[in-house]
Short mmCIF file of C-alpha atoms and ligand atoms in Angstrom, two decimals:
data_model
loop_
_atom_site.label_atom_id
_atom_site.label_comp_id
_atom_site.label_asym_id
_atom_site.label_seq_id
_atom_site.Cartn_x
_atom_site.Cartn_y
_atom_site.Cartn_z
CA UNK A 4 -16.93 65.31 1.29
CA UNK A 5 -18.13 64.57 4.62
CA UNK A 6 -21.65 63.42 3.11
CA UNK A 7 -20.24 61.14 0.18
CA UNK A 8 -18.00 59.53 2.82
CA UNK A 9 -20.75 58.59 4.75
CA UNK A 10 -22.73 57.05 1.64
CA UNK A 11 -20.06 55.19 0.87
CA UNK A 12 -19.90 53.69 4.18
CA UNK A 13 -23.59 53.41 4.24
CA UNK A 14 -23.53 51.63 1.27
CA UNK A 15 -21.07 49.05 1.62
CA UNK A 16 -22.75 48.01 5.30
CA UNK A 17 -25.79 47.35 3.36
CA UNK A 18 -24.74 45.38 0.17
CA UNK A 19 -22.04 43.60 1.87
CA UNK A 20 -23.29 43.54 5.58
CA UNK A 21 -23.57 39.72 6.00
CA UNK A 22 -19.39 39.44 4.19
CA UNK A 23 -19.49 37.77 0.08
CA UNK A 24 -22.44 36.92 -1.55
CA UNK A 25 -23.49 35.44 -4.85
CA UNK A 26 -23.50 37.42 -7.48
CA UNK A 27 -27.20 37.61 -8.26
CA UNK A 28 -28.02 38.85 -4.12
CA UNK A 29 -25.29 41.15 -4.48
CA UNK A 30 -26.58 42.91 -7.69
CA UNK A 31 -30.01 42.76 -6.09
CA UNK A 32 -28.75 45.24 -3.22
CA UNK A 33 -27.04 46.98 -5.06
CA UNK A 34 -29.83 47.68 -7.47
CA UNK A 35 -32.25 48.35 -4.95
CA UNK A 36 -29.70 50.63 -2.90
CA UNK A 37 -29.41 53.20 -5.97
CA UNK A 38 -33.02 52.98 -6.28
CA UNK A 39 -33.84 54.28 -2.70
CA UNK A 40 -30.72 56.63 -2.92
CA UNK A 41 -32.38 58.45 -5.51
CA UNK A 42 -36.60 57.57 -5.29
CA UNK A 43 -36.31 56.13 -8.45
CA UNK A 44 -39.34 53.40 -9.82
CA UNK A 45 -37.53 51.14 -11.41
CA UNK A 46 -34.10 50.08 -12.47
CA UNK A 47 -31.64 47.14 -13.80
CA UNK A 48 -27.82 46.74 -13.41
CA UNK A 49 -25.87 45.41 -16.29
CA UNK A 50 -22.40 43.62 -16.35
CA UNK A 51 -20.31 43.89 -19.48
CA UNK A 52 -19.11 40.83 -20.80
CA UNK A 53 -16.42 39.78 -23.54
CA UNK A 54 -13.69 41.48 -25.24
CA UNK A 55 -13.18 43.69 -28.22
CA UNK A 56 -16.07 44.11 -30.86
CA UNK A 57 -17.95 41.06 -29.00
CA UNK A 58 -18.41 43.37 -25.90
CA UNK A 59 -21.74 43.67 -24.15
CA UNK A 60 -24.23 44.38 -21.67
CA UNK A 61 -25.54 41.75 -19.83
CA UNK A 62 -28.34 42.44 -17.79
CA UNK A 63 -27.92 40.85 -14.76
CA UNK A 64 -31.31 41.91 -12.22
CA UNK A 65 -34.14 44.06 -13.39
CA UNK A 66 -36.50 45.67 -10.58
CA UNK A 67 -39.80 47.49 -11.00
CA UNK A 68 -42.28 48.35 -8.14
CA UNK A 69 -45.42 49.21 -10.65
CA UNK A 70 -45.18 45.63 -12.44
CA UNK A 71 -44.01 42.56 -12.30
CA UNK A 72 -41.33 41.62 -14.99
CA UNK A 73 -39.53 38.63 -15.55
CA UNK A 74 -36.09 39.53 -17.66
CA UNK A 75 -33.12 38.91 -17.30
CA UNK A 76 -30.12 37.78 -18.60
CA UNK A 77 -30.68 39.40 -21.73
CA UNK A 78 -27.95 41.15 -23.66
CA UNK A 79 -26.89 44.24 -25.28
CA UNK A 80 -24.05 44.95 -27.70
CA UNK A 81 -22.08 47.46 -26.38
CA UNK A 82 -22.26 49.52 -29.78
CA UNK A 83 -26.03 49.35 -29.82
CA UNK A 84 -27.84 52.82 -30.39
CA UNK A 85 -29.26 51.82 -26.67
CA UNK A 86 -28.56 54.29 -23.59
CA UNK A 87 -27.17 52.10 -20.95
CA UNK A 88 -24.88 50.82 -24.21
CA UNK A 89 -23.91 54.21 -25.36
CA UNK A 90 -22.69 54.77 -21.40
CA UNK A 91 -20.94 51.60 -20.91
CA UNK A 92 -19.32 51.97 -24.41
CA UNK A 93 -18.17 55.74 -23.00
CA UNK A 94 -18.20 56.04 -19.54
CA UNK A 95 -20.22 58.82 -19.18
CA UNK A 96 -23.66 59.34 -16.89
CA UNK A 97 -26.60 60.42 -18.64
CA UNK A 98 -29.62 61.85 -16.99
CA UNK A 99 -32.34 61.97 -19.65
CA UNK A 100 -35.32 63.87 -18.39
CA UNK A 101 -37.60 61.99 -20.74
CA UNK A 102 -36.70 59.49 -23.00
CA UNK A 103 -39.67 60.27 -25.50
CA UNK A 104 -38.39 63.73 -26.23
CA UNK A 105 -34.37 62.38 -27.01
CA UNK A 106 -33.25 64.90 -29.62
CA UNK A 107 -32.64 63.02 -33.20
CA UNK A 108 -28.92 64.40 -33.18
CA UNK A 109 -27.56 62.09 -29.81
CA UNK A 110 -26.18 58.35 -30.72
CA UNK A 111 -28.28 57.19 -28.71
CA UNK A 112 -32.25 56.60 -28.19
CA UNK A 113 -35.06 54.98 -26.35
CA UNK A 114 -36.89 52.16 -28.39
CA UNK A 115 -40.70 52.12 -27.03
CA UNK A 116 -40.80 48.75 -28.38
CA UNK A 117 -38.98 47.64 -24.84
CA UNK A 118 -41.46 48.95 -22.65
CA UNK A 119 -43.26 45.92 -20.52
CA UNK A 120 -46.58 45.43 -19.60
CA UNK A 121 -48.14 48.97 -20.62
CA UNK A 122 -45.29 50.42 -18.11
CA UNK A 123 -44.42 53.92 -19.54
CA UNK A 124 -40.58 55.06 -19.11
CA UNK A 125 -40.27 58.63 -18.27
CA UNK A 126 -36.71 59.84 -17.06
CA UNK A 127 -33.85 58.07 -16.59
CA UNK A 128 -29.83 58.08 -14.98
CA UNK A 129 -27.70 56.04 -16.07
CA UNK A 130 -24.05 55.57 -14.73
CA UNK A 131 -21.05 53.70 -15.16
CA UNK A 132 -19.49 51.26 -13.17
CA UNK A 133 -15.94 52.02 -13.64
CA UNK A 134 -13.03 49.60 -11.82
CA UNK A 135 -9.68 51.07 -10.33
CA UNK A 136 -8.27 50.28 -14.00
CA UNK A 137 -11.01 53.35 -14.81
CA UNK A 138 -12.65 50.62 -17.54
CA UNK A 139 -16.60 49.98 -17.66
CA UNK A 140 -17.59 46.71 -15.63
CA UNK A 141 -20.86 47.46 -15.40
CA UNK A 142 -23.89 50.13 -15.76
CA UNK A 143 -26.65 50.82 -13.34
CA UNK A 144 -30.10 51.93 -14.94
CA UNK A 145 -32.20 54.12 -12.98
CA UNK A 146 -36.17 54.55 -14.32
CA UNK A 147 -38.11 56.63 -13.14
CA UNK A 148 -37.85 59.00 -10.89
CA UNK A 149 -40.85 60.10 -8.32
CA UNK A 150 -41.25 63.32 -6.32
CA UNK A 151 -41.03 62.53 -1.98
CA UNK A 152 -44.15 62.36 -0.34
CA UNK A 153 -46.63 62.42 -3.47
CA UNK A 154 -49.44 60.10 -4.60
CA UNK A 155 -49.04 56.72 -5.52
CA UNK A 156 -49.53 57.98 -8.99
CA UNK A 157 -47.72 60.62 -9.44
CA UNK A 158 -45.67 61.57 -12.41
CA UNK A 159 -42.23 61.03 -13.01
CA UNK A 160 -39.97 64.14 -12.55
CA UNK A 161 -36.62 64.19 -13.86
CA UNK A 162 -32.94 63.24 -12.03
CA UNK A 163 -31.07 65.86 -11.36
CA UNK A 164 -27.42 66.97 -9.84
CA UNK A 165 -28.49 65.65 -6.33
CA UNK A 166 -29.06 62.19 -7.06
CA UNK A 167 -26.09 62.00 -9.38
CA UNK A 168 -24.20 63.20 -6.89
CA UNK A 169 -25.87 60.63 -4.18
CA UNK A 170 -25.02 57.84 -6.44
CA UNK A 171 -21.34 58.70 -7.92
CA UNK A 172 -19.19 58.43 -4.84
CA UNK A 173 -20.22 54.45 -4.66
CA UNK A 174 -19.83 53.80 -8.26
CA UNK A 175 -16.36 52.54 -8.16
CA UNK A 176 -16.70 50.90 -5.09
CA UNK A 177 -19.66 48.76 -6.65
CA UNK A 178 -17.49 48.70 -10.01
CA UNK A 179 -15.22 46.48 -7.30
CA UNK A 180 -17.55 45.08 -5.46
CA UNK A 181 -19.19 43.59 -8.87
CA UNK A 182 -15.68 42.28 -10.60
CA UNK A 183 -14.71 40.64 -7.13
CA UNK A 184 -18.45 38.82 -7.09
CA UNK A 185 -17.99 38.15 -10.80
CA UNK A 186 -14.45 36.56 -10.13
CA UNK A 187 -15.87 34.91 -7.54
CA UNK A 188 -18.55 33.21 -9.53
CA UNK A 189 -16.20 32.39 -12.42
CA UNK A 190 -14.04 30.50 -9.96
CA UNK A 191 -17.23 28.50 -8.86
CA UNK A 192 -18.03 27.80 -12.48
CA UNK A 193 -14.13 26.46 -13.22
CA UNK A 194 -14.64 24.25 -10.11
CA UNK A 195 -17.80 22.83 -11.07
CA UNK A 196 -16.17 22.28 -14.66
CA UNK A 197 -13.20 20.50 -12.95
CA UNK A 198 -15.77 18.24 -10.45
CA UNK A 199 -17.14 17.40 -13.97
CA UNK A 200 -13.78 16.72 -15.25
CA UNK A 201 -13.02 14.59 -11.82
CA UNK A 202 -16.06 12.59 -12.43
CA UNK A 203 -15.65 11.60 -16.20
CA UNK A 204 -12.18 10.79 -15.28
CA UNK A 205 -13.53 8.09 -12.73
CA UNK A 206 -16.09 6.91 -15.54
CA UNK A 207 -12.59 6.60 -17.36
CA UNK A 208 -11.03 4.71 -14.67
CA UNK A 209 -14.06 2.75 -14.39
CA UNK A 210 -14.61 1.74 -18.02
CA UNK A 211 -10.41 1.13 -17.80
CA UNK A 212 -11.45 -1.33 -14.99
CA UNK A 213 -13.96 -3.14 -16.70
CA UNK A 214 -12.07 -3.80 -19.72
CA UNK A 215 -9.16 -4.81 -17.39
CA UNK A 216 -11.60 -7.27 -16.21
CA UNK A 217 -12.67 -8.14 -19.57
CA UNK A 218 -9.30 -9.13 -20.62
CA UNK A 219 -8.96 -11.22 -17.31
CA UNK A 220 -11.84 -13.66 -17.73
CA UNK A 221 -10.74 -13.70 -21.43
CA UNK A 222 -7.35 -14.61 -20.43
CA UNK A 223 -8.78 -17.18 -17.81
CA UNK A 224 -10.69 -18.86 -20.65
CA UNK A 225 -8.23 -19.26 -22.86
CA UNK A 226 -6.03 -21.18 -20.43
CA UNK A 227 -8.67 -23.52 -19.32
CA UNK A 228 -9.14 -23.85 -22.92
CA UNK A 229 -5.71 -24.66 -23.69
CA UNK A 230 -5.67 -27.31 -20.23
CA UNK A 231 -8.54 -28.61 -22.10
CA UNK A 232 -7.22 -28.88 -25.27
CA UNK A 233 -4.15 -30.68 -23.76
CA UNK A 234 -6.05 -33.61 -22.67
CA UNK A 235 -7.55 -34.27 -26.04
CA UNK A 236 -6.16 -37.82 -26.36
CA UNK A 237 -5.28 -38.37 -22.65
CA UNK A 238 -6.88 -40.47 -19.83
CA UNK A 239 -7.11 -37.72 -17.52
CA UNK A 240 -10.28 -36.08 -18.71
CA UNK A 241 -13.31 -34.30 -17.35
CA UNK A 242 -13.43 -32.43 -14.24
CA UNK A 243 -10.19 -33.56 -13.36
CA UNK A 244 -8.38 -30.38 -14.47
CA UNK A 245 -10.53 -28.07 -12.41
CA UNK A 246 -10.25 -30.48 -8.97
CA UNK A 247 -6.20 -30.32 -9.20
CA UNK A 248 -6.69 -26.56 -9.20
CA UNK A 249 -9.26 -26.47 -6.35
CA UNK A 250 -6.58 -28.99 -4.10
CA UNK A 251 -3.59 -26.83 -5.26
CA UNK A 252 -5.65 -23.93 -3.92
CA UNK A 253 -6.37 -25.41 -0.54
CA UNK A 254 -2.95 -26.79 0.05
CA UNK A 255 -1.26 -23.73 -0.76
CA UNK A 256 -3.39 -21.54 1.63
CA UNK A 257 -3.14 -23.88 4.36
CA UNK A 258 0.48 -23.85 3.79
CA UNK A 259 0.16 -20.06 4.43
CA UNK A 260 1.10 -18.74 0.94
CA UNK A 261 0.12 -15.18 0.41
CA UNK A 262 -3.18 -14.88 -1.45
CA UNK A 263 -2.15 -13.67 -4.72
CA UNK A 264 0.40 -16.80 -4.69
CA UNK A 265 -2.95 -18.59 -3.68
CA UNK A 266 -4.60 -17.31 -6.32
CA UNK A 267 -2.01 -17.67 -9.21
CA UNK A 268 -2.03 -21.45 -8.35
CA UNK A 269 -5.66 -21.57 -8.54
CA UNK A 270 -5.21 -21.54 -12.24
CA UNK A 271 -2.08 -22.70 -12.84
CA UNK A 272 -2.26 -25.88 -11.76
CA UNK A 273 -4.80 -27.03 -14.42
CA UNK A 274 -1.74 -26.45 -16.94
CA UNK A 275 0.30 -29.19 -15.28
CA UNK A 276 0.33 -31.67 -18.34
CA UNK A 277 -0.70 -29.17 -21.19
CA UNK A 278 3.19 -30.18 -22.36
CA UNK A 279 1.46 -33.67 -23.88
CA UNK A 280 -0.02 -31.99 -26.44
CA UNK A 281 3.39 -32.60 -27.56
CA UNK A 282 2.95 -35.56 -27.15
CA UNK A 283 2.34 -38.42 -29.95
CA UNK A 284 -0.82 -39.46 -29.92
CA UNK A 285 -0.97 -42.95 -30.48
CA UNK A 286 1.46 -42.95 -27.55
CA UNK A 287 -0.62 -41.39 -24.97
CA UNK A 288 -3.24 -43.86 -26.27
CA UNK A 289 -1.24 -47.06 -26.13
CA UNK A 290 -2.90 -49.59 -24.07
CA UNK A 291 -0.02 -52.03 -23.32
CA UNK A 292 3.32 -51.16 -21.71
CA UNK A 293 5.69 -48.43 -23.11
CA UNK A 294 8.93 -49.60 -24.97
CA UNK A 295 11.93 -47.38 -23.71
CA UNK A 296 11.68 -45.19 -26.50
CA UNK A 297 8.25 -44.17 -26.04
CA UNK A 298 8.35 -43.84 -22.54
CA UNK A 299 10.89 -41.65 -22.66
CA UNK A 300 8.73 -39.46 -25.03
CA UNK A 301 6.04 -39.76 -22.48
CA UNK A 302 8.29 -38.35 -19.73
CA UNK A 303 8.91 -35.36 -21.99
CA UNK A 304 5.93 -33.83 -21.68
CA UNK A 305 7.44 -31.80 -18.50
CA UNK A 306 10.23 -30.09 -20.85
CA UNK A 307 7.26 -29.90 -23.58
CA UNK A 308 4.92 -28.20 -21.11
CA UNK A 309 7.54 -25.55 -19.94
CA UNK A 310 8.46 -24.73 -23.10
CA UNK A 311 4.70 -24.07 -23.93
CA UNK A 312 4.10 -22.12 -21.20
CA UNK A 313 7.98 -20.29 -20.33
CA UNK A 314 7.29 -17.30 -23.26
CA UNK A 315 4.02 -15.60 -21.03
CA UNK A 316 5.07 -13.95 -17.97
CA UNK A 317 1.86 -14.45 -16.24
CA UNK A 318 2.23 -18.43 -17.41
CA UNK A 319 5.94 -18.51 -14.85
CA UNK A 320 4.18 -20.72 -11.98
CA UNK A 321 2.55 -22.83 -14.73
CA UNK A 322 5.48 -23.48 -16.36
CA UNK A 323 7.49 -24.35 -13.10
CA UNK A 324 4.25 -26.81 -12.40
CA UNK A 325 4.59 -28.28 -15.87
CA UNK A 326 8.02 -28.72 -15.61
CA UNK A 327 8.44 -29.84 -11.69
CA UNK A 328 5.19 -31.57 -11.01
CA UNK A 329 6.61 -35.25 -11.63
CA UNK A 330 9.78 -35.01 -9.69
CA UNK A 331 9.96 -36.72 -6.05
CA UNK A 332 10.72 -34.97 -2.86
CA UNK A 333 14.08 -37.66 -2.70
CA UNK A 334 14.69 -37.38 -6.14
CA UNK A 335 14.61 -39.56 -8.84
CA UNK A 336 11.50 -38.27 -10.26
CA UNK A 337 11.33 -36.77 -14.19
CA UNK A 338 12.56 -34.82 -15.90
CA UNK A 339 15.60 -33.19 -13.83
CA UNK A 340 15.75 -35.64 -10.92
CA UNK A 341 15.30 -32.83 -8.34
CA UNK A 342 15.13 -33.16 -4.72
CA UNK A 343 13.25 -31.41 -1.87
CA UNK A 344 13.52 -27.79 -1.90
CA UNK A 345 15.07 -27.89 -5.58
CA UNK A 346 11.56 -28.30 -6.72
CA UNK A 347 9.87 -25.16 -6.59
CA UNK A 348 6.70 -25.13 -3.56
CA UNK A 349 3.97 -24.46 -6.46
CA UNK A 350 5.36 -28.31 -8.33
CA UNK A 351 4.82 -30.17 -4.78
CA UNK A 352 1.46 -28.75 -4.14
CA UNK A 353 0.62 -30.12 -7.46
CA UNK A 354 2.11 -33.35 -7.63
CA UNK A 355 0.16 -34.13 -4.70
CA UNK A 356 -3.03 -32.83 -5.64
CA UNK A 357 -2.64 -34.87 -8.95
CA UNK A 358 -1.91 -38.02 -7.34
CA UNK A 359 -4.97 -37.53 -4.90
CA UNK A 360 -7.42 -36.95 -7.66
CA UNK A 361 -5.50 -40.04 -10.08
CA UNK A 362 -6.02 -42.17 -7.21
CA UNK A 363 -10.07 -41.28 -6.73
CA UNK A 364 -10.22 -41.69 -10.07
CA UNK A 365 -10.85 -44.97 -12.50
CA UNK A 366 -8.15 -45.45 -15.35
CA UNK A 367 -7.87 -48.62 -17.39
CA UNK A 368 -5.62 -50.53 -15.11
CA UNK A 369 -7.33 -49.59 -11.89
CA UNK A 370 -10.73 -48.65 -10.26
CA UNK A 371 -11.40 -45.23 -8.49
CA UNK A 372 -10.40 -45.93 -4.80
CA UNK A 373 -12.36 -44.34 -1.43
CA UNK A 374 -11.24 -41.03 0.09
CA UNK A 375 -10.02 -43.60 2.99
CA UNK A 376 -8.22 -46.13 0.61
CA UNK A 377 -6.69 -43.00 -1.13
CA UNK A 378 -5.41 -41.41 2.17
CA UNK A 379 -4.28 -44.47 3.17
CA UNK A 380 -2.68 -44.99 0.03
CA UNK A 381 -1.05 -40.93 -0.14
CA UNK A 382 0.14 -41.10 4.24
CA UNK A 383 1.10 -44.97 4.45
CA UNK A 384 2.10 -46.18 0.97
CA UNK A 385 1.48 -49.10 -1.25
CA UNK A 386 3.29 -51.30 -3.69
CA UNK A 387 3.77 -48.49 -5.96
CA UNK A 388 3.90 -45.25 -3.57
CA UNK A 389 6.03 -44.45 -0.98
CA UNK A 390 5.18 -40.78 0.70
CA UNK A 391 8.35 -39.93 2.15
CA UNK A 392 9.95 -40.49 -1.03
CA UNK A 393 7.19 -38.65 -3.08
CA UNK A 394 6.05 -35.64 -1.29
CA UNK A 395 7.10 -33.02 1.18
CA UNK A 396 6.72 -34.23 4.26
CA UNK A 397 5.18 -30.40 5.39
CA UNK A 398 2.75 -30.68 2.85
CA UNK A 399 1.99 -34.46 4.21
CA UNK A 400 1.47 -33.09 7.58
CA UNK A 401 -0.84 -30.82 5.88
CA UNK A 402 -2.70 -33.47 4.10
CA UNK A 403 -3.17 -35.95 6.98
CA UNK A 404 -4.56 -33.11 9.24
CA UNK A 405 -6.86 -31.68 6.48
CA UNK A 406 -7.95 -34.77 4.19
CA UNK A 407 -11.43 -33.82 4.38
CA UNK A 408 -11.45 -30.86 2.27
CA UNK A 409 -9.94 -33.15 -0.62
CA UNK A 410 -13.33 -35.15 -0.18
CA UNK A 411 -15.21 -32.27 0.00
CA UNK A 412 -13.54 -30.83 -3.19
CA UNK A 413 -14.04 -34.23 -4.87
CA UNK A 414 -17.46 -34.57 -4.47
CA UNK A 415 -18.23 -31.24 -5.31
CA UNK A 416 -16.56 -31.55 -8.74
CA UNK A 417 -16.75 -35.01 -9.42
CA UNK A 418 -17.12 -36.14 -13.08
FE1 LIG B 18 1.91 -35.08 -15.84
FE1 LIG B 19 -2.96 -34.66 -14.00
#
């Protein structure tokens, strides 16, 4: 008692000395242990694997000290006529003093064919490893056996009681020691299957991302397209669709809007007179003055405008600008005849914008003024303008301190 005790404890210090260890170092120790234990040449240590009629032998580390050989992983069907199959399929320990004299009557027997490298296989012990459960986890191989103290060459001599005995007391303990590595390993394998998972769920994110984007700049041509569209048969052509955006842009950040406001109106604006698609055409073309009639069609194109734009929830700050961007901050502008803060923030940024760029710009009845003559024009008035009556006077102040960037805008996108 006293003596398998002590093995036991022997044992365990050595294979698990330095605390868990991958499966492959463990079965190496364990291997090698049984080997010293018992003198024995050669050996390999098998884990069974599967369920049911799919059950088998997996060799997991094969050791020889006369030659080199490379195999493992290979497997055995647990009902193969094969010894270490025939004792992981029953449990039992078989100490076979020579494998070339197996009677013909046992179910099981040695096939020479699996000797390696001109090694000769002599006697052999084979055990279980059985778990707490008392089923098969595994089965230790032992080839081999040489006398203590002979010549290198000596022959192999048989296993007997003693070294079953040597080797039986650990056998459960490595049948736990092998399904807690094994468990081990399978739980590293399911992680590295679920970092794999993680990572083609981020491609999935990613791809989601890019097609997001994809969608965007289609969505961002399509309303430039339709701005551009709109101005088919109207005077206001060119760059001029792209400039009010840029203005709209500055104003509203140097207004302090938040940048996703900022941003909406960056491409919103360009929509401000998409509503004169509406429009007749030989009106907007007309060279002479409007009759009543037909300026009051002309004046429509704010209604026509929101009602083009009011049905796409990402079009809401367009359509406001459509529908607000020719009323005055004292009223009596078109279509409603709001007043200051009735017209919404995004309308007055562009009103001014678009008179900024209408003024730089030539049109039949006028030349393209100066950045000075327009400023002068936008802050003081003329025959036709009055600022305090057009604009907010905030976004004035804003103007007048920051006229450059209008410049700078309008020579950069100038027709
Ligand atoms: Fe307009
Ligand atoms: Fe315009």
């Amino acid at each position: 008692m006293k003596a398998s005790s002590n093995t036991v404890l022997d044992f365990l210090n050595f294979v698990e000395g330095q605390g868990p260890q991958p499966m492959p170092r463990l079965m190496d120790k364990i291997l090698l242990k049984c080997r010293l234990l018992t003198n024995a040449e050669a050996g390999s240590i098998f884990i069974v694997r599967g369920r049911g009629r799919s059950r088998r032998l997996q060799a997991m580390r094969v050791q020889n000290d006369r030659v080199r050989i490379r195999a493992k992983g290979f497997e055995i069907p647990l009902d193969a006529p094969a010894i270490a199959a025939y004792v992981g399929a029953t449990g039992k320990t078989l100490r076979i003093p020579d494998v070339y004299k197996i009677p013909k009557n046992r179910p099981y027997r040695f096939n020479p064919a699996n000797e390696r490298a001109g090694y000769v296989t002599r006697s052999v012990m084979c055990f279980p490893l059985k778990n707490f459960r008392n089923a098969v986890t595994g089965v230790v191989q032992l080839i081999n056996r040489l006398p203590e103290k002979a010549a290198p060459d000596a022959a192999p001599i048989p296993f007997d009681t003693a070294q079953e005995e040597l080797v039986l007391p650990v056998s459960r303990i490595l049948a736990d020691l092998v399904e807690r590595a094994d468990m081990a390993d399978r739980i590293r394998a399911k992680n590295r299957e679920l970092q794999v998972r993680n990572r083609q769920l981020q491609e999935g994110r990613a791809r989601i991302a890019a097609l997001q984007a994809e969608t965007e700049d289609a969505f961002m041509l399509s309303i430039s397209l339709l701005a551009r569209a709109a101005e088919i048969h109207d005077e206001e052509t060119g760059n001029h669709i792209v400039r009010v955006n840029e203005y709209s842009y500055h104003l509203a950040r140097m207004a302090g809007q938040p940048a996703e406001w900022c941003d909406e109106i960056r491409y919103s604006a360009q929509l401000h007179d998409v509503g004169k698609m509406s429009v007749d055409a030989a009106i907007l073309r007309k060279k002479g003055p409007l009759t009543p009639e037909e300026r009051h069609e002309m004046n429509s194109h704010p209604v026509y405008g929101h009602q083009i734009l009011a049905a796409a929830p990402r079009l809401a700050m367009a359509a406001e600008i459509a529908q607000g961007h020719h009323e005055k901050w004292a009223g009596g502008g078109y279509p409603n005849g709001l007043q200051g803060e009735q017209i919404p923030l995004s309308a007055r940024i562009v009103a001014m914008a678009d008179i900024y760029d209408a003024l730089r710009s030539a049109r039949p009845y006028k030349p393209a003024f100066s950045h000075e003559k327009t400023v002068a024009i936008m802050t003081e008035g003329d025959d036709r303008l009055d600022p305090r009556e057009h604009f907010d006077p905030a976004l004035l102040d804003l103007f007048r301190n920051h006229h450059q960037e209008f410049d700078e805008i309008y020579r950069r996108l100038h027709d």
